[in-house]
mmCIF file of C-alpha atoms in Angstrom:
data_model
loop_
_atom_site.group_PDB
_atom_site.id
_atom_site.type_symbol
_atom_site.label_atom_id
_atom_site.label_comp_id
_atom_site.label_asym_id
_atom_site.label_seq_id
_atom_site.Cartn_x
_atom_site.Cartn_y
_atom_site.Cartn_z
ATOM 1 C CA CYS N 123 88.129 107.781 62.490
ATOM 2 C CA ALA N 124 90.708 106.983 65.174
ATOM 3 C CA ARG N 125 93.826 105.187 64.035
ATOM 4 C CA GLU N 126 97.120 103.744 65.162
ATOM 5 C CA PRO N 127 98.817 103.125 61.786
ATOM 6 C CA GLY N 128 99.824 99.558 61.142
ATOM 7 C CA ALA N 129 97.937 98.264 64.165
ATOM 8 C CA ARG N 130 94.258 99.162 64.340
ATOM 9 C CA SER N 131 91.628 101.667 63.244
ATOM 10 C CA LYS N 132 88.110 102.422 64.463
ATOM 11 C CA ILE N 133 85.792 104.062 61.948
ATOM 12 C CA ALA N 134 82.300 105.385 62.683
ATOM 13 C CA VAL N 135 79.966 105.542 59.687
ATOM 14 C CA VAL N 136 76.455 106.869 59.073
ATOM 15 C CA SER N 137 74.059 106.938 56.148
ATOM 16 C CA LYS N 138 71.581 109.683 55.283
ATOM 17 C CA VAL N 139 69.589 107.154 53.276
ATOM 18 C CA ARG N 140 67.337 105.140 55.574
ATOM 19 C CA ASP N 141 67.476 101.962 53.457
ATOM 20 C CA VAL N 142 71.279 101.890 53.348
ATOM 21 C CA ASP N 143 73.136 100.019 56.107
ATOM 22 C CA PRO N 144 76.342 102.099 56.462
ATOM 23 C CA VAL N 145 78.332 99.360 58.220
ATOM 24 C CA GLY N 146 77.264 96.709 55.723
ATOM 25 C CA ALA N 147 78.041 99.019 52.817
ATOM 26 C CA CYS N 148 81.600 99.503 54.074
ATOM 27 C CA VAL N 149 82.174 95.862 54.976
ATOM 28 C CA GLY N 150 80.770 94.559 51.695
ATOM 29 C CA MET N 151 79.460 91.117 50.766
ATOM 30 C CA LYS N 152 81.291 88.566 52.933
ATOM 31 C CA GLY N 153 83.681 91.358 53.974
ATOM 32 C CA VAL N 154 85.153 91.809 50.505
ATOM 33 C CA ARG N 155 85.363 95.616 50.632
ATOM 34 C CA VAL N 156 86.978 95.980 54.030
ATOM 35 C CA GLN N 157 89.286 93.005 53.414
ATOM 36 C CA ALA N 158 90.664 94.756 50.339
ATOM 37 C CA VAL N 159 91.515 97.796 52.453
ATOM 38 C CA ILE N 160 93.023 95.637 55.189
ATOM 39 C CA GLN N 161 95.293 93.975 52.623
ATOM 40 C CA GLU N 162 96.428 97.371 51.318
ATOM 41 C CA LEU N 163 97.263 98.374 54.907
ATOM 42 C CA LYS N 164 99.254 95.148 55.400
ATOM 43 C CA GLY N 165 96.868 93.543 57.865
ATOM 44 C CA GLU N 166 95.858 96.570 59.950
ATOM 45 C CA LYS N 167 92.696 95.695 61.900
ATOM 46 C CA ILE N 168 89.655 97.837 61.120
ATOM 47 C CA ASP N 169 86.580 98.165 63.337
ATOM 48 C CA ILE N 170 83.607 99.691 61.516
ATOM 49 C CA ILE N 171 80.825 100.844 63.820
ATOM 50 C CA PRO N 172 77.603 102.839 63.419
ATOM 51 C CA TRP N 173 77.911 106.508 64.381
ATOM 52 C CA SER N 174 75.248 107.864 66.748
ATOM 53 C CA ASP N 175 74.485 111.259 68.233
ATOM 54 C CA ASN N 176 73.502 109.367 71.400
ATOM 55 C CA SER N 177 76.745 109.460 73.391
ATOM 56 C CA VAL N 178 75.991 106.309 75.400
ATOM 57 C CA MET N 179 75.107 104.233 72.329
ATOM 58 C CA PHE N 180 78.157 105.565 70.486
ATOM 59 C CA GLY N 181 80.411 104.756 73.444
ATOM 60 C CA ARG N 182 79.058 101.213 73.639
ATOM 61 C CA SER N 183 79.635 100.668 69.907
ATOM 62 C CA ALA N 184 83.113 102.190 70.002
ATOM 63 C CA LEU N 185 84.274 99.653 72.606
ATOM 64 C CA ALA N 186 83.330 96.666 70.442
ATOM 65 C CA PRO N 187 83.989 93.772 70.476
ATOM 66 C CA ALA N 188 83.622 94.011 74.281
ATOM 67 C CA GLU N 189 80.132 93.644 75.751
ATOM 68 C CA ILE N 190 79.170 96.594 77.954
ATOM 69 C CA SER N 191 76.971 96.046 81.017
ATOM 70 C CA SER N 192 76.254 99.648 81.996
ATOM 71 C CA VAL N 193 77.335 103.230 81.354
ATOM 72 C CA ARG N 194 77.340 106.083 83.863
ATOM 73 C CA MET N 195 77.854 109.557 82.385
ATOM 74 C CA ASP N 196 79.556 112.551 83.946
ATOM 75 C CA GLU N 197 78.679 115.310 81.482
ATOM 76 C CA ARG N 198 80.455 118.006 83.496
ATOM 77 C CA ASN N 199 83.814 116.302 82.992
ATOM 78 C CA ARG N 200 82.793 114.627 79.716
ATOM 79 C CA MET N 201 83.586 111.195 81.130
ATOM 80 C CA MET N 202 81.844 107.834 80.991
ATOM 81 C CA GLU N 203 82.239 105.147 83.621
ATOM 82 C CA ILE N 204 81.909 101.881 81.699
ATOM 83 C CA MET N 205 81.081 98.768 83.702
ATOM 84 C CA VAL N 206 81.845 95.366 82.177
ATOM 85 C CA GLU N 207 81.702 91.836 83.519
ATOM 86 C CA ASP N 208 85.015 90.621 84.902
ATOM 87 C CA ASP N 209 85.677 88.365 81.899
ATOM 88 C CA GLN N 210 85.172 91.302 79.488
ATOM 89 C CA LEU N 211 87.632 93.704 81.149
ATOM 90 C CA SER N 212 90.755 92.765 79.196
ATOM 91 C CA LEU N 213 88.787 92.757 75.927
ATOM 92 C CA ALA N 214 87.353 96.219 76.603
ATOM 93 C CA ILE N 215 90.741 97.695 77.467
ATOM 94 C CA GLY N 216 92.577 95.843 74.700
ATOM 95 C CA LYS N 217 96.230 94.988 74.296
ATOM 96 C CA ARG N 218 98.278 97.744 75.976
ATOM 97 C CA GLY N 219 95.061 99.776 76.285
ATOM 98 C CA GLN N 220 94.598 100.073 72.532
ATOM 99 C CA ASN N 221 90.873 99.332 72.317
ATOM 100 C CA VAL N 222 89.753 101.833 74.950
ATOM 101 C CA ARG N 223 92.320 104.401 73.776
ATOM 102 C CA LEU N 224 90.964 104.374 70.210
ATOM 103 C CA ALA N 225 87.372 104.369 71.474
ATOM 104 C CA ALA N 226 88.111 107.457 73.591
ATOM 105 C CA GLN N 227 89.683 109.240 70.629
ATOM 106 C CA LEU N 228 86.755 108.314 68.391
ATOM 107 C CA THR N 229 84.035 109.467 70.786
ATOM 108 C CA GLY N 230 85.815 112.451 72.304
ATOM 109 C CA TRP N 231 84.931 111.253 75.818
ATOM 110 C CA LYS N 232 87.149 110.094 78.654
ATOM 111 C CA LEU N 233 86.377 106.415 79.204
ATOM 112 C CA ASP N 234 86.827 104.764 82.582
ATOM 113 C CA ILE N 235 86.622 100.982 82.202
ATOM 114 C CA ILE N 236 85.969 99.012 85.366
ATOM 115 C CA SER N 237 84.917 95.450 86.162
ATOM 116 C CA ARG N 238 81.730 94.683 88.094
ATOM 117 C CA THR N 239 83.755 93.497 91.102
ATOM 118 C CA LYS N 240 85.879 96.659 91.276
ATOM 119 C CA LEU N 241 82.874 98.906 90.606
ATOM 120 C CA SER N 242 81.076 97.409 93.574
ATOM 121 C CA LYS N 243 84.077 98.168 95.802
ATOM 122 C CA ARG N 244 84.486 101.653 94.303
ATOM 123 C CA THR N 245 80.823 102.469 94.936
ATOM 124 C CA THR N 246 81.141 101.350 98.554
ATOM 125 C CA ASP N 247 84.298 103.437 99.026
ATOM 126 C CA VAL N 248 82.843 106.560 97.391
ATOM 127 C CA VAL N 249 79.594 106.367 99.358
ATOM 128 C CA ALA N 250 81.609 106.037 102.576
ATOM 129 C CA SER N 251 83.690 109.054 101.559
ATOM 130 C CA LEU N 252 80.617 111.189 100.825
ATOM 131 C CA GLN N 253 79.207 110.332 104.245
ATOM 132 C CA GLN N 254 82.035 112.403 105.710
ATOM 133 C CA ILE N 255 79.870 115.415 104.821
ATOM 134 C CA ASP N 256 77.939 116.518 107.879
ATOM 135 C CA GLY N 257 74.275 115.528 107.597
ATOM 136 C CA VAL N 258 74.712 113.183 104.594
ATOM 137 C CA SER N 259 73.293 109.727 105.228
ATOM 138 C CA GLU N 260 74.092 106.618 103.212
ATOM 139 C CA THR N 261 70.892 107.134 101.188
ATOM 140 C CA PHE N 262 71.799 110.732 100.324
ATOM 141 C CA ALA N 263 75.379 109.664 99.564
ATOM 142 C CA GLN N 264 74.030 107.130 97.057
ATOM 143 C CA SER N 265 71.884 109.859 95.440
ATOM 144 C CA ILE N 266 74.861 112.216 95.212
ATOM 145 C CA TYR N 267 76.994 109.500 93.600
ATOM 146 C CA GLN N 268 74.256 108.564 91.132
ATOM 147 C CA ALA N 269 74.001 112.243 90.170
ATOM 148 C CA GLY N 270 77.624 112.109 88.998
ATOM 149 C CA PHE N 271 79.568 113.365 92.028
ATOM 150 C CA SER N 272 82.219 110.994 93.327
ATOM 151 C CA SER N 273 84.435 113.190 95.499
ATOM 152 C CA LEU N 274 84.213 115.797 98.231
ATOM 153 C CA ARG N 275 86.264 118.180 96.123
ATOM 154 C CA GLY N 276 83.956 117.726 93.149
ATOM 155 C CA ILE N 277 80.964 118.760 95.248
ATOM 156 C CA ALA N 278 82.834 121.661 96.851
ATOM 157 C CA GLU N 279 83.805 123.031 93.423
ATOM 158 C CA ALA N 280 80.464 122.379 91.683
ATOM 159 C CA THR N 281 78.017 125.149 90.836
ATOM 160 C CA ILE N 282 74.830 125.521 92.848
ATOM 161 C CA GLU N 283 72.853 124.820 89.660
ATOM 162 C CA ASN N 284 74.557 121.447 89.167
ATOM 163 C CA LEU N 285 74.122 120.488 92.808
ATOM 164 C CA GLN N 286 70.405 121.245 92.542
ATOM 165 C CA LYS N 287 70.120 118.265 90.175
ATOM 166 C CA ILE N 288 70.753 115.944 93.136
ATOM 167 C CA PRO N 289 67.494 114.535 94.557
ATOM 168 C CA GLY N 290 66.849 116.188 97.916
ATOM 169 C CA TYR N 291 68.945 119.265 97.140
ATOM 170 C CA GLU N 292 66.713 120.976 94.567
ATOM 171 C CA ASP N 293 66.414 124.049 96.781
ATOM 172 C CA SER N 294 69.262 126.530 96.240
ATOM 173 C CA GLU N 295 69.846 126.950 99.994
ATOM 174 C CA ALA N 296 70.080 123.180 100.475
ATOM 175 C CA ALA N 297 72.528 122.924 97.558
ATOM 176 C CA ALA N 298 74.624 125.792 98.927
ATOM 177 C CA GLY N 299 74.680 124.136 102.343
ATOM 178 C CA LEU N 300 75.855 120.850 100.813
ATOM 179 C CA LYS N 301 78.592 122.683 98.910
ATOM 180 C CA ALA N 302 79.834 124.432 102.061
ATOM 181 C CA ARG N 303 79.803 121.242 104.173
ATOM 182 C CA ALA N 304 81.597 119.325 101.402
ATOM 183 C CA ALA N 305 84.335 121.978 101.325
ATOM 184 C CA GLU N 306 84.719 121.677 105.091
ATOM 185 C CA ALA N 307 84.850 117.862 104.916
ATOM 186 C CA HIS N 308 87.406 117.980 102.108
ATOM 187 C CA LYS N 309 89.600 120.351 104.102
ATOM 188 C CA LYS N 310 89.392 118.025 107.098
ATOM 189 C CA HIS N 311 89.563 114.576 105.463
ATOM 190 C CA GLY N 312 90.803 115.000 101.886
ATOM 191 C CA ASP N 313 89.409 112.844 99.070
ATOM 192 C CA LEU N 314 89.087 109.124 98.593
ATOM 193 C CA ILE N 315 90.396 108.509 95.087
ATOM 194 C CA PRO N 316 88.564 105.626 93.364
ATOM 195 C CA ALA N 317 90.677 103.097 91.486
ATOM 196 C CA GLY N 318 90.051 102.223 87.871
ATOM 197 C CA ALA N 319 91.445 102.166 84.320
ATOM 198 C CA SER N 320 90.724 105.603 82.915
ATOM 199 C CA ILE N 321 91.791 106.674 79.440
ATOM 200 C CA THR N 322 91.453 110.267 78.288
ATOM 201 C CA ASN N 323 90.459 111.204 74.746
ATOM 202 C CA THR N 324 94.112 112.010 74.053
ATOM 203 C CA GLY N 325 95.118 108.472 74.947
ATOM 204 C CA THR N 326 96.760 109.225 78.297
ATOM 205 C CA LEU N 327 96.544 106.524 80.944
ATOM 206 C CA VAL N 328 95.098 108.210 84.036
ATOM 207 C CA GLY N 329 95.069 105.222 86.371
ATOM 208 C CA ASN N 330 95.196 101.443 86.303
ATOM 209 C CA LYS N 331 94.957 99.970 89.804
#
């Protein structure tokens, strides 16, 4: 459960009995059970969602009622980049960031909500930034970004083992070379910082540009 008393709560529920719908059991027939609780809490909104051990599915559910288009995970930093259509952005973030803040608290992941239009621009900017690394073409830059690396510093500070997960850099020497060249590029050019609306699991607004 993640809650802002008097305003809104998000509750994740699960049933160990296969024939029992946990959300339906909490909502009740025509919402009678949850409405009784809402009345006791003087109108506090309550979102009841199914819990899942699949982080992506859980993240999608936690951001309801917004419709999520895609999710990109960064397990190293325990962050999800959530892409929504432009008309879903305000719904996903919620009033004063409440929806995404509660979803982040509920899931324990940092959630970065971005519209399709801004994601397209961010991807272009990040790929251009990664091409500052000597020997990295646009194709390799795309592969590096898809593997979860979005900055020169992130590559320079990553372990060889993590860098070996990038297609084309499976060999330890190739990964070490990429790490060294990224450090050199970062020292020379600095980092391009992508814009977005990122909320940590403690509810801190990281950026909103």
